[in-house]
Short mmCIF file of C-alpha atoms in Angstrom, two decimals:
data_model
loop_
_atom_site.label_atom_id
_atom_site.label_comp_id
_atom_site.label_asym_id
_atom_site.label_seq_id
_atom_site.Cartn_x
_atom_site.Cartn_y
_atom_site.Cartn_z
CA SER A 12 51.41 -32.38 127.59
CA GLN A 13 52.43 -35.94 128.38
CA LYS A 14 52.57 -38.03 125.23
CA ILE A 15 53.10 -41.71 124.52
CA GLU A 16 54.01 -43.02 121.08
CA GLN A 17 53.95 -46.58 119.88
CA ASN A 18 54.27 -47.79 116.32
CA SER A 19 50.79 -47.45 114.94
CA GLU A 20 51.59 -49.74 112.05
CA ALA A 21 51.17 -53.45 112.59
CA LEU A 22 54.29 -55.51 113.09
CA ASN A 23 54.39 -58.72 111.06
CA ILE A 24 57.01 -61.33 111.84
CA GLN A 25 57.68 -64.98 111.22
CA GLU A 26 57.17 -67.56 113.94
CA GLY A 27 60.34 -68.18 115.91
CA LYS A 28 61.74 -64.69 115.37
CA THR A 29 62.09 -62.00 118.02
CA ALA A 30 59.50 -59.24 118.01
CA THR A 31 60.59 -55.82 119.24
CA LEU A 32 58.01 -53.15 120.06
CA THR A 33 58.87 -49.56 120.85
CA CYS A 34 57.33 -47.12 123.31
CA ASN A 35 58.49 -43.50 123.40
CA TYR A 36 57.27 -40.89 125.84
CA THR A 37 57.73 -37.13 125.99
CA ASN A 38 57.24 -34.24 128.38
CA TYR A 39 57.60 -36.16 131.61
CA SER A 40 59.67 -38.69 133.52
CA PRO A 41 57.65 -41.69 134.69
CA ALA A 42 58.89 -43.61 137.69
CA TYR A 43 57.70 -46.87 136.21
CA LEU A 44 56.14 -48.31 133.11
CA GLN A 45 53.76 -51.21 132.51
CA TRP A 46 53.10 -53.32 129.44
CA TYR A 47 49.74 -54.89 128.67
CA ARG A 48 48.41 -57.26 126.04
CA GLN A 49 44.99 -56.77 124.48
CA ASP A 50 43.20 -59.33 122.33
CA PRO A 51 40.29 -58.31 120.07
CA GLY A 52 37.08 -57.81 122.03
CA ARG A 53 38.76 -58.21 125.40
CA GLY A 54 40.22 -56.03 128.11
CA PRO A 55 43.97 -55.45 128.47
CA VAL A 56 45.95 -57.99 130.49
CA PHE A 57 49.00 -56.99 132.50
CA LEU A 58 52.34 -58.46 131.40
CA LEU A 59 55.28 -56.69 133.01
CA LEU A 60 56.21 -53.70 135.14
CA ILE A 61 59.62 -52.01 135.08
CA ARG A 62 60.86 -49.27 137.38
CA GLU A 63 63.09 -46.35 136.39
CA ASN A 64 66.04 -47.81 138.31
CA GLU A 65 65.71 -51.13 136.45
CA LYS A 66 67.31 -51.25 133.05
CA GLU A 67 65.81 -54.59 132.11
CA LYS A 68 63.09 -56.99 133.26
CA ARG A 69 62.42 -60.52 132.05
CA LYS A 70 59.53 -62.93 132.30
CA GLU A 71 59.74 -66.18 130.38
CA ARG A 72 60.01 -65.19 126.69
CA LEU A 73 59.33 -61.52 127.43
CA LYS A 74 61.93 -58.83 128.04
CA VAL A 75 61.38 -55.15 128.72
CA THR A 76 63.99 -52.41 128.81
CA PHE A 77 63.59 -48.88 130.18
CA ASP A 78 65.96 -46.13 129.03
CA THR A 79 65.15 -42.94 130.92
CA THR A 80 67.75 -40.99 128.93
CA LEU A 81 66.20 -41.88 125.59
CA LYS A 82 62.71 -41.77 127.16
CA GLN A 83 62.01 -45.14 125.62
CA SER A 84 60.96 -48.64 126.53
CA LEU A 85 61.46 -51.67 124.32
CA PHE A 86 59.36 -54.81 124.59
CA HIS A 87 60.81 -58.03 123.19
CA ILE A 88 59.15 -61.38 122.60
CA THR A 89 61.67 -64.08 121.79
CA ALA A 90 60.83 -67.27 119.91
CA SER A 91 57.53 -65.71 118.92
CA GLN A 92 54.47 -67.88 118.36
CA PRO A 93 51.20 -67.26 116.49
CA ALA A 94 49.51 -67.17 119.92
CA ASP A 95 51.53 -64.02 120.66
CA SER A 96 49.51 -62.17 118.02
CA ALA A 97 47.72 -59.33 119.80
CA THR A 98 47.94 -55.60 120.47
CA TYR A 99 50.54 -54.57 123.03
CA LEU A 100 50.06 -51.41 125.05
CA CYS A 101 52.69 -49.55 127.00
CA ALA A 102 51.59 -47.50 129.98
CA PRO A 103 54.02 -45.22 131.78
CA VAL A 104 52.75 -43.75 135.00
CA GLY A 105 51.40 -40.25 134.47
CA SER A 106 51.09 -39.18 138.07
CA SER A 107 53.19 -40.35 141.00
CA ASN A 108 50.46 -39.23 143.42
CA THR A 109 47.60 -41.20 142.00
CA GLY A 110 49.39 -43.93 140.07
CA LYS A 111 47.50 -42.86 136.97
CA LEU A 112 48.64 -44.69 133.83
CA ILE A 113 48.79 -43.09 130.41
CA PHE A 114 48.37 -45.69 127.68
CA GLY A 115 49.90 -45.61 124.24
CA GLN A 116 47.66 -46.51 121.31
CA GLY A 117 49.28 -49.91 121.08
CA THR A 118 51.14 -51.86 118.44
CA THR A 119 49.46 -54.83 116.80
CA LEU A 120 51.73 -57.82 116.42
CA GLN A 121 50.97 -60.55 113.91
CA VAL A 122 53.09 -63.69 114.10
CA LYS A 123 52.82 -65.86 111.02
CA PRO A 124 53.40 -69.60 111.15
CA ASP B 13 34.91 -66.69 139.37
CA THR B 14 35.29 -63.67 137.10
CA ALA B 15 37.67 -61.12 138.60
CA VAL B 16 36.26 -57.90 137.11
CA SER B 17 32.85 -58.05 135.53
CA GLN B 18 30.85 -55.45 133.65
CA THR B 19 27.24 -55.30 132.54
CA PRO B 20 26.00 -54.99 129.94
CA LYS B 21 28.55 -56.18 127.39
CA TYR B 22 26.75 -54.38 124.58
CA LEU B 23 24.61 -51.26 124.83
CA VAL B 24 22.84 -49.72 121.86
CA THR B 25 20.79 -46.62 122.50
CA GLN B 26 19.47 -43.42 120.97
CA MET B 27 20.97 -39.97 121.32
CA GLY B 28 19.67 -38.11 124.34
CA ASN B 29 19.01 -41.20 126.44
CA ASP B 30 20.49 -41.86 129.89
CA LYS B 31 22.25 -45.16 130.52
CA SER B 32 24.33 -46.88 133.17
CA ILE B 33 27.15 -49.39 133.08
CA LYS B 34 27.87 -51.50 136.14
CA CYS B 35 31.20 -52.89 137.31
CA GLU B 36 32.04 -55.31 140.08
CA GLN B 37 35.34 -56.81 141.21
CA ASN B 38 35.79 -59.77 143.55
CA LEU B 39 39.56 -59.37 143.97
CA GLY B 40 39.35 -57.42 147.21
CA HIS B 41 41.01 -54.43 145.58
CA ASP B 42 40.63 -50.95 147.00
CA THR B 43 40.87 -48.96 143.77
CA MET B 44 38.68 -49.03 140.68
CA TYR B 45 38.86 -47.20 137.35
CA TRP B 46 36.82 -46.33 134.28
CA TYR B 47 38.55 -46.09 130.90
CA LYS B 48 37.24 -45.16 127.48
CA GLN B 49 38.70 -46.79 124.35
CA ASP B 50 37.78 -44.97 121.18
CA SER B 51 37.73 -46.19 117.60
CA LYS B 52 41.43 -45.46 117.26
CA LYS B 53 42.10 -47.78 120.18
CA PHE B 54 43.36 -45.09 122.55
CA LEU B 55 42.64 -46.15 126.12
CA LYS B 56 42.04 -43.09 128.27
CA ILE B 57 41.44 -42.89 132.00
CA MET B 58 38.22 -41.19 132.99
CA PHE B 59 37.81 -41.74 136.72
CA SER B 60 39.34 -43.60 139.61
CA TYR B 61 38.05 -44.33 143.10
CA ASN B 62 40.09 -45.45 146.06
CA ASN B 63 38.04 -46.78 148.96
CA LYS B 64 34.98 -45.02 147.55
CA GLU B 65 36.84 -41.70 147.29
CA LEU B 66 37.33 -40.05 143.89
CA ILE B 67 41.06 -39.69 143.25
CA ILE B 68 41.25 -39.25 139.48
CA ASN B 69 38.78 -37.12 137.57
CA GLU B 70 39.97 -36.40 134.07
CA THR B 71 38.52 -33.82 131.73
CA VAL B 72 35.28 -35.63 131.13
CA PRO B 73 31.90 -34.01 130.37
CA ASN B 74 29.80 -33.72 133.49
CA ARG B 75 27.21 -35.87 131.73
CA PHE B 76 29.37 -38.73 132.99
CA SER B 77 28.95 -39.46 136.67
CA PRO B 78 30.68 -42.33 138.45
CA LYS B 79 29.24 -43.82 141.60
CA SER B 80 30.95 -46.16 144.02
CA PRO B 81 28.52 -47.65 146.55
CA ASP B 82 31.30 -49.77 148.04
CA LYS B 83 34.88 -50.83 147.31
CA ALA B 84 33.78 -53.68 145.08
CA HIS B 85 31.53 -51.68 142.78
CA LEU B 86 31.99 -48.71 140.49
CA ASN B 87 29.15 -47.74 138.20
CA LEU B 88 29.13 -45.22 135.39
CA HIS B 89 26.04 -43.21 134.57
CA ILE B 90 25.85 -41.22 131.36
CA ASN B 91 23.20 -38.57 130.78
CA SER B 92 22.04 -37.17 127.46
CA LEU B 93 24.08 -39.55 125.35
CA GLU B 94 25.80 -38.14 122.26
CA LEU B 95 27.15 -39.80 119.13
CA GLY B 96 30.72 -39.14 120.31
CA ASP B 97 30.12 -41.24 123.41
CA SER B 98 30.18 -44.36 121.25
CA ALA B 99 33.21 -46.36 122.40
CA VAL B 100 34.22 -49.33 124.48
CA TYR B 101 34.24 -48.60 128.20
CA PHE B 102 36.50 -50.64 130.45
CA CYS B 103 36.38 -50.99 134.18
CA ALA B 104 39.56 -51.95 136.03
CA SER B 105 40.75 -52.48 139.57
CA SER B 106 44.04 -52.57 141.45
CA ASP B 107 45.37 -53.04 144.95
CA ARG B 108 47.02 -49.80 146.06
CA THR B 109 47.50 -50.92 149.63
CA SER B 110 50.33 -53.24 148.65
CA GLY B 111 51.81 -50.85 146.11
CA LEU B 112 50.79 -47.71 144.30
CA TYR B 113 52.13 -49.03 141.04
CA ASN B 114 50.45 -52.40 141.04
CA GLU B 115 49.01 -53.91 137.93
CA GLN B 116 45.46 -53.17 136.93
CA PHE B 117 42.93 -55.89 136.19
CA PHE B 118 40.50 -55.04 133.44
CA GLY B 119 36.95 -56.13 132.81
CA PRO B 120 35.76 -57.42 129.43
CA GLY B 121 34.47 -54.02 128.32
CA THR B 122 31.09 -52.56 127.41
CA ARG B 123 30.62 -51.56 123.80
CA LEU B 124 28.35 -48.52 123.74
CA THR B 125 26.78 -47.51 120.44
CA VAL B 126 24.80 -44.29 120.29
CA LEU B 127 22.52 -43.96 117.25
#
């Protein structure tokens, strides 16, 4: 079955450093992948979308890569700030017909001042 | 001017009861979703409606019944509530007309606790 894996352990980094979060998927080949941010007690908020023919996508301090050979996406936050502390969810598409997303369990990022 | 709203935000009820959660979006989107987020934070799709037509129906007990009276509303009714139904339920919407892979907008969630 389709499976998404993100680091379940929290990632703790110092303010100003680059945070790198990993998303691995198995048993299918998604045509695109989305990343969301979720704060405690709130719904996920969309951040970036990357297609299989795009190796890299950037938005301000965020960068996403998509390696279809490794079946992996990396999410980078450069010059991290305490306000970046949240849980980040990757969501590759699970069905090209319906656009159904399959979410990973998320990685919690804690940026310390 | 809330984009996707859900009511209630908190729902505490006894086993065996029937309850409903309501969702409304004012974004003009044509597709709406229900997700369940369990205690381990996994966010799983349950249902999706496109223009009031059911397009995603995951393996969900038939005690759960979605209803979409119009494109802007998608309600979730749960019969005979069980302890395992305790979770946070999120409603979301997206615009498929301009792209199948468009971002989804999530509501604030409804925390359901079954005692």
